[in-house]
Backbone as CSV, one residue per row, in Angstrom:
resi,resn,N_x,N_y,N_z,CA_x,CA_y,CA_z,C_x,C_y,C_z
1,MET,-6.802,-15.265,-11.555,-7.054,-15.616,-12.949,-6.775,-17.097,-13.212
2,ALA,-5.715,-17.616,-12.616,-5.374,-19.020,-12.832,-6.488,-19.923,-12.317
3,TYR,-7.076,-19.573,-11.179,-8.182,-20.364,-10.612,-9.367,-20.388,-11.570
4,LEU,-9.746,-19.232,-12.105,-10.868,-19.152,-13.032,-10.574,-19.909,-14.325
5,ARG,-9.331,-19.844,-14.773,-8.944,-20.584,-15.983,-9.075,-22.088,-15.761
6,ARG,-8.619,-22.566,-14.588,-8.744,-24.002,-14.270,-10.208,-24.418,-14.196
7,LYS,-11.035,-23.586,-13.577,-12.472,-23.881,-13.483,-13.084,-23.971,-14.881
8,LYS,-12.733,-23.048,-15.741,-13.254,-23.038,-17.108,-12.795,-24.282,-17.872
9,GLU,-11.525,-24.641,-17.735,-11.000,-25.836,-18.410,-11.671,-27.099,-17.881
10,ASN,-11.906,-27.152,-16.585,-12.582,-28.297,-15.979,-14.000,-28.426,-16.528
11,LEU,-14.704,-27.308,-16.609,-16.060,-27.311,-17.151,-16.051,-27.731,-18.614
12,ARG,-15.112,-27.209,-19.378,-15.013,-27.579,-20.790,-14.726,-29.071,-20.940
13,GLY,-13.878,-29.614,-20.069,-13.573,-31.038,-20.110,-14.801,-31.888,-19.832
14,ARG,-15.598,-31.487,-18.855,-16.837,-32.223,-18.551,-17.828,-32.125,-19.701
15,GLU,-17.913,-30.940,-20.307,-18.804,-30.765,-21.458,-18.358,-31.637,-22.621
16,ASP,-17.056,-31.732,-22.851,-16.534,-32.591,-23.921,-16.851,-34.051,-23.653
17,LEU,-16.696,-34.487,-22.398,-17.037,-35.876,-22.053,-18.520,-36.136,-22.239
18,TRP,-19.361,-35.202,-21.825,-20.807,-35.356,-21.982,-21.163,-35.443,-23.464
19,ARG,-20.569,-34.576,-24.269,-20.836,-34.582,-25.705,-20.404,-35.912,-26.337
20,ALA,-19.240,-36.418,-25.952,-18.762,-37.698,-26.485,-19.703,-38.833,-26.080
21,ALA,-20.164,-38.827,-24.842,-21.091,-39.867,-24.380,-22.415,-39.766,-25.124
22,ALA,-22.908,-38.552,-25.337,-24.176,-38.363,-26.047,-24.064,-38.827,-27.501
23,GLU,-22.948,-38.524,-28.148,-22.739,-38.970,-29.531,-22.671,-40.491,-29.604
24,ARG,-21.983,-41.089,-28.655,-21.883,-42.560,-28.612,-23.250,-43.184,-28.341
25,ALA,-24.041,-42.564,-27.483,-25.389,-43.058,-27.196,-26.275,-42.975,-28.439
26,GLU,-26.117,-41.928,-29.235,-26.878,-41.808,-30.482,-26.531,-42.950,-31.435
27,ARG,-25.242,-43.244,-31.547,-24.816,-44.367,-32.408,-25.351,-45.691,-31.870
28,LEU,-25.304,-45.857,-30.552,-25.825,-47.074,-29.932,-27.302,-47.242,-30.254
29,HIS,-28.078,-46.180,-30.086,-29.516,-46.255,-30.366,-29.763,-46.636,-31.832
30,ALA,-29.010,-46.040,-32.741,-29.167,-46.355,-34.168,-28.797,-47.810,-34.453
31,ASP,-27.696,-48.284,-33.884,-27.262,-49.663,-34.124,-28.244,-50.675,-33.522
32,LEU,-28.746,-50.389,-32.325,-29.735,-51.287,-31.724,-31.025,-51.280,-32.529
33,GLY,-31.377,-50.116,-33.075,-32.568,-50.013,-33.910,-32.473,-50.846,-35.172
34,GLN,-31.247,-51.087,-35.661,-31.053,-51.931,-36.843,-31.346,-53.402,-36.541
35,VAL,-31.163,-53.798,-35.295,-31.394,-55.193,-34.898,-32.834,-55.390,-34.416
36,ALA,-33.396,-54.377,-33.784,-34.733,-54.474,-33.196,-35.824,-54.359,-34.255
37,VAL,-36.972,-54.917,-33.935,-38.150,-54.780,-34.789,-38.661,-53.344,-34.717
38,ALA,-38.608,-52.761,-33.529,-39.024,-51.372,-33.308,-38.213,-50.803,-32.144
39,SER,-38.113,-49.487,-32.103,-37.399,-48.843,-30.991,-38.101,-47.545,-30.626
40,ARG,-37.970,-47.177,-29.384,-38.534,-45.934,-28.868,-37.540,-45.306,-27.905
41,ARG,-37.455,-43.995,-27.961,-36.651,-43.257,-26.986,-37.594,-42.703,-25.939
42,HIS,-37.182,-42.804,-24.696,-37.923,-42.224,-23.589,-37.058,-41.145,-22.953
43,ARG,-37.701,-40.279,-22.222,-36.969,-39.228,-21.521,-36.017,-39.883,-20.520
44,PRO,-34.781,-39.428,-20.463,-33.850,-39.995,-19.472,-34.397,-39.827,-18.056
45,GLN,-34.176,-40.839,-17.246,-34.643,-40.789,-15.864,-33.735,-39.900,-15.020
46,ASP,-34.338,-39.248,-14.064,-33.599,-38.461,-13.091,-32.732,-39.406,-12.269
47,PRO,-31.509,-39.017,-11.928,-30.648,-39.893,-11.117,-31.304,-40.363,-9.824
48,GLN,-32.176,-39.555,-9.231,-32.851,-39.981,-8.010,-33.778,-41.159,-8.279
49,LEU,-34.396,-41.210,-9.463,-35.285,-42.323,-9.801,-34.512,-43.572,-10.212
50,SER,-33.397,-43.364,-10.904,-32.622,-44.511,-11.380,-31.761,-45.110,-10.272
51,GLY,-31.544,-44.348,-9.199,-30.697,-44.829,-8.117,-29.216,-44.727,-8.426
52,ARG,-28.867,-43.987,-9.451,-27.473,-43.830,-9.857,-27.041,-42.398,-9.629
53,SER,-25.757,-42.189,-9.491,-25.264,-40.825,-9.301,-25.030,-40.118,-10.638
54,GLU,-24.844,-40.887,-11.704,-24.583,-40.306,-13.020,-25.892,-39.937,-13.707
55,SER,-25.805,-39.010,-14.649,-26.958,-38.656,-15.472,-27.127,-39.694,-16.571
56,MET,-28.362,-39.973,-16.920,-28.674,-40.923,-17.983,-28.598,-40.196,-19.326
57,VAL,-27.927,-40.812,-20.282,-27.774,-40.218,-21.601,-28.833,-40.755,-22.562
58,LEU,-29.182,-42.025,-22.424,-30.146,-42.663,-23.316,-31.043,-43.574,-22.505
59,ASN,-32.330,-43.468,-22.743,-33.314,-44.370,-22.157,-34.137,-44.891,-23.321
60,GLY,-33.810,-46.063,-23.786,-34.466,-46.606,-24.964,-35.187,-47.905,-24.676
61,ALA,-36.220,-48.153,-25.459,-36.952,-49.419,-25.415,-36.857,-50.039,-26.804
62,TYR,-36.610,-51.329,-26.841,-36.386,-52.014,-28.113,-37.208,-53.297,-28.145
63,LEU,-37.967,-53.470,-29.203,-38.742,-54.679,-29.407,-37.871,-55.620,-30.234
64,VAL,-37.454,-56.716,-29.617,-36.455,-57.591,-30.236,-37.064,-58.961,-30.504
65,ASP,-36.899,-59.430,-31.718,-37.318,-60.788,-32.069,-36.454,-61.755,-31.261
66,PRO,-37.056,-62.753,-30.625,-36.264,-63.698,-29.825,-35.101,-64.333,-30.590
67,ALA,-35.245,-64.488,-31.881,-34.173,-65.085,-32.683,-32.952,-64.154,-32.787
68,ARG,-33.117,-62.869,-32.453,-32.017,-61.910,-32.576,-31.538,-61.380,-31.225
69,GLU,-31.969,-62.015,-30.135,-31.586,-61.547,-28.798,-30.077,-61.547,-28.587
70,GLU,-29.399,-62.597,-29.014,-27.951,-62.669,-28.842,-27.244,-61.594,-29.657
71,GLU,-27.712,-61.360,-30.865,-27.129,-60.315,-31.712,-27.343,-58.944,-31.060
72,PHE,-28.523,-58.718,-30.521,-28.830,-57.465,-29.838,-27.897,-57.260,-28.652
73,ALA,-27.732,-58.297,-27.838,-26.849,-58.216,-26.667,-25.399,-57.973,-27.089
74,ALA,-24.984,-58.559,-28.212,-23.613,-58.360,-28.692,-23.385,-56.903,-29.128
75,VAL,-24.347,-56.332,-29.828,-24.235,-54.929,-30.220,-24.136,-54.062,-28.967
76,LEU,-24.986,-54.327,-28.013,-24.981,-53.575,-26.753,-23.642,-53.710,-26.038
77,GLY,-23.115,-54.913,-25.972,-21.840,-55.156,-25.305,-20.684,-54.417,-25.947
78,GLY,-20.765,-54.179,-27.236,-19.714,-53.461,-27.943,-19.630,-51.989,-27.569
79,TYR,-20.608,-51.498,-26.856,-20.634,-50.086,-26.472,-20.247,-49.854,-25.016
80,ARG,-19.898,-50.884,-24.303,-19.471,-50.697,-22.913,-18.035,-50.201,-22.912
81,ASP,-17.852,-48.981,-22.457,-16.520,-48.381,-22.414,-16.503,-47.267,-21.377
82,ARG,-15.476,-46.434,-21.404,-15.349,-45.380,-20.400,-16.367,-44.272,-20.587
83,PHE,-17.005,-44.190,-21.742,-18.002,-43.159,-21.983,-19.400,-43.591,-21.564
84,LEU,-19.691,-44.893,-21.692,-21.039,-45.370,-21.405,-21.022,-46.563,-20.466
85,ASP,-21.865,-46.513,-19.479,-22.138,-47.662,-18.629,-23.492,-48.167,-19.088
86,VAL,-23.497,-49.210,-19.887,-24.705,-49.698,-20.540,-25.364,-50.757,-19.672
87,GLU,-26.671,-50.631,-19.520,-27.432,-51.593,-18.718,-28.597,-52.118,-19.544
88,LEU,-28.740,-53.426,-19.580,-29.825,-54.084,-20.301,-30.763,-54.713,-19.281
89,THR,-32.042,-54.380,-19.367,-33.046,-54.999,-18.511,-34.138,-55.569,-19.404
90,GLY,-34.877,-56.484,-18.869,-35.982,-57.065,-19.638,-35.780,-58.546,-19.801
91,PRO,-36.619,-59.211,-20.500,-37.659,-58.611,-21.342,-38.809,-58.032,-20.504
92,TRP,-39.429,-57.007,-21.090,-40.556,-56.342,-20.478,-41.766,-56.483,-21.402
93,ALA,-42.929,-56.274,-20.840,-44.135,-56.240,-21.672,-43.976,-55.100,-22.683
94,PRO,-44.464,-55.269,-23.912,-44.213,-54.274,-24.969,-45.094,-53.018,-24.869
95,TYR,-45.288,-52.497,-23.660,-46.134,-51.320,-23.483,-45.567,-50.079,-24.168
96,SER,-44.272,-50.031,-24.398,-43.677,-48.878,-25.075,-44.091,-48.794,-26.537
97,PHE,-44.663,-49.852,-27.056,-44.983,-49.901,-28.474,-46.486,-49.925,-28.713
98,THR,-47.266,-49.490,-27.730,-48.709,-49.361,-27.874,-49.060,-47.884,-27.849
99,SER,-50.255,-47.584,-28.311,-50.722,-46.199,-28.257,-52.214,-46.203,-27.969
100,ILE,-52.704,-45.095,-27.500,-54.126,-44.936,-27.211,-54.688,-43.950,-28.209
101,ASP,-55.733,-44.346,-28.897,-56.389,-43.489,-29.876,-57.557,-42.791,-29.181
102,LEU,-57.434,-41.495,-28.990,-58.490,-40.739,-28.338,-59.179,-39.813,-29.351
103,GLY,-59.281,-40.287,-30.575,-59.889,-39.483,-31.639,-61.345,-39.160,-31.365
104,ALA,-61.800,-38.020,-31.912,-63.189,-37.588,-31.725,-64.142,-38.576,-32.390
105,GLY,-65.242,-38.842,-31.715,-66.255,-39.728,-32.262,-65.948,-41.196,-32.091
106,ARG,-64.863,-41.499,-31.480,-64.510,-42.899,-31.255,-64.579,-43.188,-29.779
107,ALA,-64.775,-44.423,-29.458,-64.822,-44.810,-28.058,-63.424,-44.716,-27.447
108,GLY,-62.419,-44.710,-28.277,-61.041,-44.684,-27.779,-60.657,-46.036,-27.257
109,GLY,-59.525,-46.469,-27.613,-59.088,-47.775,-27.174,-57.598,-47.938,-27.353
110,VAL,-57.113,-49.009,-26.861,-55.692,-49.305,-26.953,-55.439,-50.109,-28.215
111,ARG,-54.406,-49.706,-28.940,-54.018,-50.465,-30.131,-52.773,-51.223,-29.821
């Protein structure tokens, strides 16, 4: 019984850490969205694709005005702690903020 209790407590502890990281990631996304012109959430990458052993909690893309890049980086830096290992890459082409219109009767094109 003691073994099963320890296993259950260990699982509960990991779930609590995951929940805390997810809540912090939600706040991070909201705060970055306040600085960015636009933001998009993408599906978290599988650890095999990201090359990391940890699971990804947030995969976001943010369109940032160059005049606010330092402010954006400062907000991001404020979230580096034991719950989140935050990584900033880019700038990237703004493909996350385009869409394809495949409406009926239209030739369809990229906006």
